[in-house]
Short mmCIF file of C-alpha atoms in Angstrom, two decimals:
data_model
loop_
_atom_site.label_atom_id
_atom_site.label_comp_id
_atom_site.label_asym_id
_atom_site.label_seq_id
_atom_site.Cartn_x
_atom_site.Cartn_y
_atom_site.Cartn_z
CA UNK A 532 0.00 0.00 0.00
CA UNK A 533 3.19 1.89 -0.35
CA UNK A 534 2.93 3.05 3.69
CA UNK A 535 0.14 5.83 3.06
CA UNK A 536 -2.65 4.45 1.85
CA UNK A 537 -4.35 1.91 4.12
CA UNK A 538 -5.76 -0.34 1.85
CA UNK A 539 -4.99 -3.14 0.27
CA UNK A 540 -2.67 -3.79 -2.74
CA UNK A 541 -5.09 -5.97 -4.72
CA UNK A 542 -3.40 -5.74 -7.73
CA UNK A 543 0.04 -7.44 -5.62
CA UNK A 544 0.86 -10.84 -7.26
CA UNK A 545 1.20 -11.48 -3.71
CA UNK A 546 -2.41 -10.73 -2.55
CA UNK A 547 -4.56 -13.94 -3.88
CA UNK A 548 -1.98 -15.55 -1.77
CA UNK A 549 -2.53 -13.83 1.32
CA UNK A 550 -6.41 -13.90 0.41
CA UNK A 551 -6.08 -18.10 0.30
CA UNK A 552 -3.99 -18.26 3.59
CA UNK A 553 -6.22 -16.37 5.57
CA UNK A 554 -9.11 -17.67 4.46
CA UNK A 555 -7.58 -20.88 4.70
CA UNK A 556 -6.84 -20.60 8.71
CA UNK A 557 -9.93 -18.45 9.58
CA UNK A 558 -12.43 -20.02 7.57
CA UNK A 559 -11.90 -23.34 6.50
CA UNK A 560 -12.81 -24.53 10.29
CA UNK A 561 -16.40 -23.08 10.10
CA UNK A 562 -17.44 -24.35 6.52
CA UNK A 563 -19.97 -27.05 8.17
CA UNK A 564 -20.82 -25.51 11.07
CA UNK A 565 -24.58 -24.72 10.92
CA UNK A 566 -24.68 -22.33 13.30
CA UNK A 567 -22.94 -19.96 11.38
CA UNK A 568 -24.67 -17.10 8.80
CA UNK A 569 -22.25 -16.24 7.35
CA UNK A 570 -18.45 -13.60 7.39
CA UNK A 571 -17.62 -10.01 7.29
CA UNK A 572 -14.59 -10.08 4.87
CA UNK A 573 -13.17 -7.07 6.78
CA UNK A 574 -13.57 -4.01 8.73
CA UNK A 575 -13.17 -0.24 7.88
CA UNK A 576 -11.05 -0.18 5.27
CA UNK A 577 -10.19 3.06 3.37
CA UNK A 578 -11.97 3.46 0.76
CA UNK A 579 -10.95 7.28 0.69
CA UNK A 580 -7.44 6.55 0.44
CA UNK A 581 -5.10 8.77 2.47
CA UNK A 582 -7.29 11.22 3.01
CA UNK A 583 -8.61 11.86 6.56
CA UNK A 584 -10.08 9.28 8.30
CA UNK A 585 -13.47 11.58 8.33
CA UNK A 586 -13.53 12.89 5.07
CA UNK A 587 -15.72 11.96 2.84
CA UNK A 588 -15.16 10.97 -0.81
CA UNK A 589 -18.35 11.12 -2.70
CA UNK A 590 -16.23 11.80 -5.74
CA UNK A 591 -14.40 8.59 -5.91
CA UNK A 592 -10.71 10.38 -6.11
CA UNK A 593 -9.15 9.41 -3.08
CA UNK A 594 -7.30 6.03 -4.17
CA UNK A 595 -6.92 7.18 -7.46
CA UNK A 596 -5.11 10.20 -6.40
CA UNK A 597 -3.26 7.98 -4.05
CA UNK A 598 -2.04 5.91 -6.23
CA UNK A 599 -1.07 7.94 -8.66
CA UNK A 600 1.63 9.13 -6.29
CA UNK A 601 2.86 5.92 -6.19
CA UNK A 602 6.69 5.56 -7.76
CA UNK A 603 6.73 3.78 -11.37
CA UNK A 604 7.14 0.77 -10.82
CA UNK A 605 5.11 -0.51 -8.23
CA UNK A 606 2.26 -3.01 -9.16
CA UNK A 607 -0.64 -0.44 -8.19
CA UNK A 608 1.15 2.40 -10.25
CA UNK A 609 1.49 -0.40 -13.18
CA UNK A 610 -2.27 -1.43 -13.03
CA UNK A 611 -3.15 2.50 -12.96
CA UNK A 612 -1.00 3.43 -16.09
CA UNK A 613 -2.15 0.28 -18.23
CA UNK A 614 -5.91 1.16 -16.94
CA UNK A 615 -5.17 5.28 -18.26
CA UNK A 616 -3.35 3.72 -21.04
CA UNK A 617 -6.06 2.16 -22.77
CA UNK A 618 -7.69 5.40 -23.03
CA UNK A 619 -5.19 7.48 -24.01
CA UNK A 620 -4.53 9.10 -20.63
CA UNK A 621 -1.17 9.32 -18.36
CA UNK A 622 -1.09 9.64 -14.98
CA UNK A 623 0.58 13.02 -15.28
CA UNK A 624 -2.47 14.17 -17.28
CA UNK A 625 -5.50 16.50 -15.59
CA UNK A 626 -7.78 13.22 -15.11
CA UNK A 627 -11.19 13.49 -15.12
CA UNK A 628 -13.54 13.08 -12.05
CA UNK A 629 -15.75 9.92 -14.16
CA UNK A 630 -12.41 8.22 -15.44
CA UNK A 631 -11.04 8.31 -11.40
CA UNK A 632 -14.23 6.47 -10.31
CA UNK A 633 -13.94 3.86 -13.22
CA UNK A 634 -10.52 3.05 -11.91
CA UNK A 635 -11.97 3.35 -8.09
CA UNK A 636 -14.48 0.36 -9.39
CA UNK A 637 -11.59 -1.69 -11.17
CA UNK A 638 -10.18 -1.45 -7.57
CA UNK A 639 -13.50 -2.34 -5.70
CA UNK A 640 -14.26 -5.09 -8.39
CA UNK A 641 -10.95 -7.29 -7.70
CA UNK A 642 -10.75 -6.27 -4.10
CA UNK A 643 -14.47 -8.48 -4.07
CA UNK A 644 -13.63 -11.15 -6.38
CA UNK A 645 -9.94 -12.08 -5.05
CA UNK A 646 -11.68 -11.93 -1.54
CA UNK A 647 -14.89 -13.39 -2.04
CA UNK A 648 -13.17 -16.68 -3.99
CA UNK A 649 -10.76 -17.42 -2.04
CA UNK A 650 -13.46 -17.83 0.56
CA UNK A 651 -15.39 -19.74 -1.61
CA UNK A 652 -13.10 -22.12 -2.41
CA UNK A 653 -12.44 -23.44 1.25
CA UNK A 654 -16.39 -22.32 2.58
CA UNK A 655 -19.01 -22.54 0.12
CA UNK A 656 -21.56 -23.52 2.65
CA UNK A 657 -22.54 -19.78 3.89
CA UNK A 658 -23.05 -16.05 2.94
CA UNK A 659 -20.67 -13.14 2.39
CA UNK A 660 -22.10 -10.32 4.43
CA UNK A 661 -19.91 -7.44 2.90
CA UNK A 662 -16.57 -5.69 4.38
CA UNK A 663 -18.35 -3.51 7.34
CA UNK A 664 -18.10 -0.16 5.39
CA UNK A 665 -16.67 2.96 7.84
CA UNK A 666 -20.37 5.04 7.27
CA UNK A 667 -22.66 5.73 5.09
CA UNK A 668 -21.78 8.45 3.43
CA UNK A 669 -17.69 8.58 3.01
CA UNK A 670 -17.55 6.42 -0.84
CA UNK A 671 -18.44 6.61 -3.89
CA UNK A 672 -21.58 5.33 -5.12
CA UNK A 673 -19.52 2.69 -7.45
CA UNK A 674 -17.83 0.49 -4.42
CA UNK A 675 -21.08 0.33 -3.29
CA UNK A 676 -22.84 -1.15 -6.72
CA UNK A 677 -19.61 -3.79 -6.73
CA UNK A 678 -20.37 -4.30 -3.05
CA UNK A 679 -23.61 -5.24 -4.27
CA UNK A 680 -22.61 -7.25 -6.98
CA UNK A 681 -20.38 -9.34 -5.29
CA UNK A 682 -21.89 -9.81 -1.88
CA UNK A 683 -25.19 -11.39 -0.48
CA UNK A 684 -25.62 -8.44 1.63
CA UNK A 685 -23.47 -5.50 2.27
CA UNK A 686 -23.06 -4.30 5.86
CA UNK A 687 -21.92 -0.73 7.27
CA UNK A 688 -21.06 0.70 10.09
CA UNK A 689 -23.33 3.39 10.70
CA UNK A 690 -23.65 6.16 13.74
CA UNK A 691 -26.43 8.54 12.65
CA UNK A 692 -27.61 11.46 14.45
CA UNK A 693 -31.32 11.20 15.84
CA UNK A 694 -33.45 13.92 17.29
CA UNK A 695 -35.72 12.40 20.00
CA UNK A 696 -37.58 15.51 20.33
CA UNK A 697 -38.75 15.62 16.41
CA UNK A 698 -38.15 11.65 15.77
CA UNK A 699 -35.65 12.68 13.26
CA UNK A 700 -32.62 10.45 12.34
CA UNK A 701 -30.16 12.56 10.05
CA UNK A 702 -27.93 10.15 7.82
CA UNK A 703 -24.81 12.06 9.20
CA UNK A 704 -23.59 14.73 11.69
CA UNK A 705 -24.88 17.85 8.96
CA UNK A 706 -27.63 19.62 10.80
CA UNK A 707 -29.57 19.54 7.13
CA UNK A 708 -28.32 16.06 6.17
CA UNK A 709 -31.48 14.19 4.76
CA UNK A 710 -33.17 11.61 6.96
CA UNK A 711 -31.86 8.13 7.35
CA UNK A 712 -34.67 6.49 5.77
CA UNK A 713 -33.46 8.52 2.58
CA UNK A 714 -29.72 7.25 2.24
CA UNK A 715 -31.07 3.86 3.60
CA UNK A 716 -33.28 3.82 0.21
CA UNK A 717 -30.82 5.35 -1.82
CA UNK A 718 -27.89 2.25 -0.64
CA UNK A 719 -30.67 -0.12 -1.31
CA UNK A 720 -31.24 1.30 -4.81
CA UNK A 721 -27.40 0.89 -5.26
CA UNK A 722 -26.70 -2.13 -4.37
CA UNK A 723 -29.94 -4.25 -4.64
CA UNK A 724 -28.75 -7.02 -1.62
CA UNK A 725 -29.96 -6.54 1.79
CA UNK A 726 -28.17 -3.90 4.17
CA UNK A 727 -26.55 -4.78 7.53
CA UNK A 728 -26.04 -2.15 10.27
CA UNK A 729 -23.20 -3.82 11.67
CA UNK A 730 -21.92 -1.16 13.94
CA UNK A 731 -23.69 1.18 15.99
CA UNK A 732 -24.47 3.26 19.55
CA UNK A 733 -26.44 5.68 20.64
CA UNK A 734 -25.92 7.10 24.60
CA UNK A 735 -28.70 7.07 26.82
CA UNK A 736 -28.83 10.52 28.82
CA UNK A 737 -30.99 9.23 31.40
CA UNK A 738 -27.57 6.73 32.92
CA UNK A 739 -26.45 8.88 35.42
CA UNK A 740 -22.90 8.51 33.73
CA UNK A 741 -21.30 10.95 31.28
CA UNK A 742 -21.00 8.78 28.74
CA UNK A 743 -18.33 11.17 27.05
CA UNK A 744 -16.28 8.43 25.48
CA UNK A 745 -17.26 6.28 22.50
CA UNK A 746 -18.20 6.21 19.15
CA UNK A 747 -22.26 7.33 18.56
CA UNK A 748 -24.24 10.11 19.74
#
């Protein structure tokens, strides 16, 4: 990942590799047991590439950009200038926004499938339940659609903001974000699988306790 972008290099010849192994020791054990639904591939992974942890990237730029700073050379910098060179482009070159998503959803399409196989081949027996995405509203609408494509449901960590006294949930911390019901639609529209709040926590202020500490409102 070239130590600034905390992702994964899934265009390594190494990663199908690492993909098999773990799936291999974490996996394999569980493929009959029938108490089991099914896995979260990962956790939190940044989709916005070294960007802030926070900031959002609606646009779809954030790997791209990152890896365009990569030295030549280096098998995500490769993948990038053979992707640009089909269509004419350099990495050098004032990219367009569209063209940066496209390569965003080369990225999210073989992150799924080298993940999502090699988990296959040693558990067939129960569902993928998507990589626990950090929000709902920090990627690009494309990783979701591959999320969709690939997984049988796609989870997401999620902390909206509610308002007891109205019965308002905002989708995020904006004090005229749309509802929650809204961007719930919208990720449904997008990916067309089921949607699993994996992550969440809202503090009761009735507790006696501060509750100062912790993700949540």
């Amino acid at each position: 990942n070239g130590g600034k972008i905390k992702f994964p290099n899934v265009f390594s010849a190494a990663y199908p590799e690492h993909c098999r192994q773990m799936a291999q020791k974490l996996c394999a054990p569980y493929r009959d047991d029938p108490t089991l639904v099914g896995w979260f591939i990962d956790n939190e992974i940044r989709w916005n590439g070294p960007v802030s942890w926070n900031e959002a990237d609606r646009e779809g730029v954030g790997l791209y950009n990152g890896v365009a700073a990569l030295p030549a050379g280096h098998s995500a910098r490769v993948a990038l200038d053979a992707f640009l060179a089909k269509r004419g482009l350099k990495a050098a070159d004032a990219v367009e926004p569209a063209v940066k998503r496209e390569f965003l959803r080369l990225i999210a399409r073989r992150y799924f499938e080298v993940t999502i196989a090699a988990l296959k081949a040693v558990d067939p027996n129960h569902a993928v339940l998507g990589c626990r995405f950090a929000g709902a509203n920090t990627m690009c609408d494309v990783v979701w659609e591959e999320a969709g494509r690939a997984c049988d449901a796609v989870s997401v960590n999620w902390y909206p903001t509610a308002e007891p006294e109205t019965n308002y949930v905002r989708a995020n911390w904006r004090h005229h974000a749309p509802s929650w019901e809204e961007r719930m639609a919208e990720l449904v529209a997008l990916t067309r699988k089921p949607l699993i709040i994996s992550e969440w926590a809202y503090r009761g202020g009735d507790t006696g306790h501060k509750n100062s500490k912790g993700a949540g409102q």
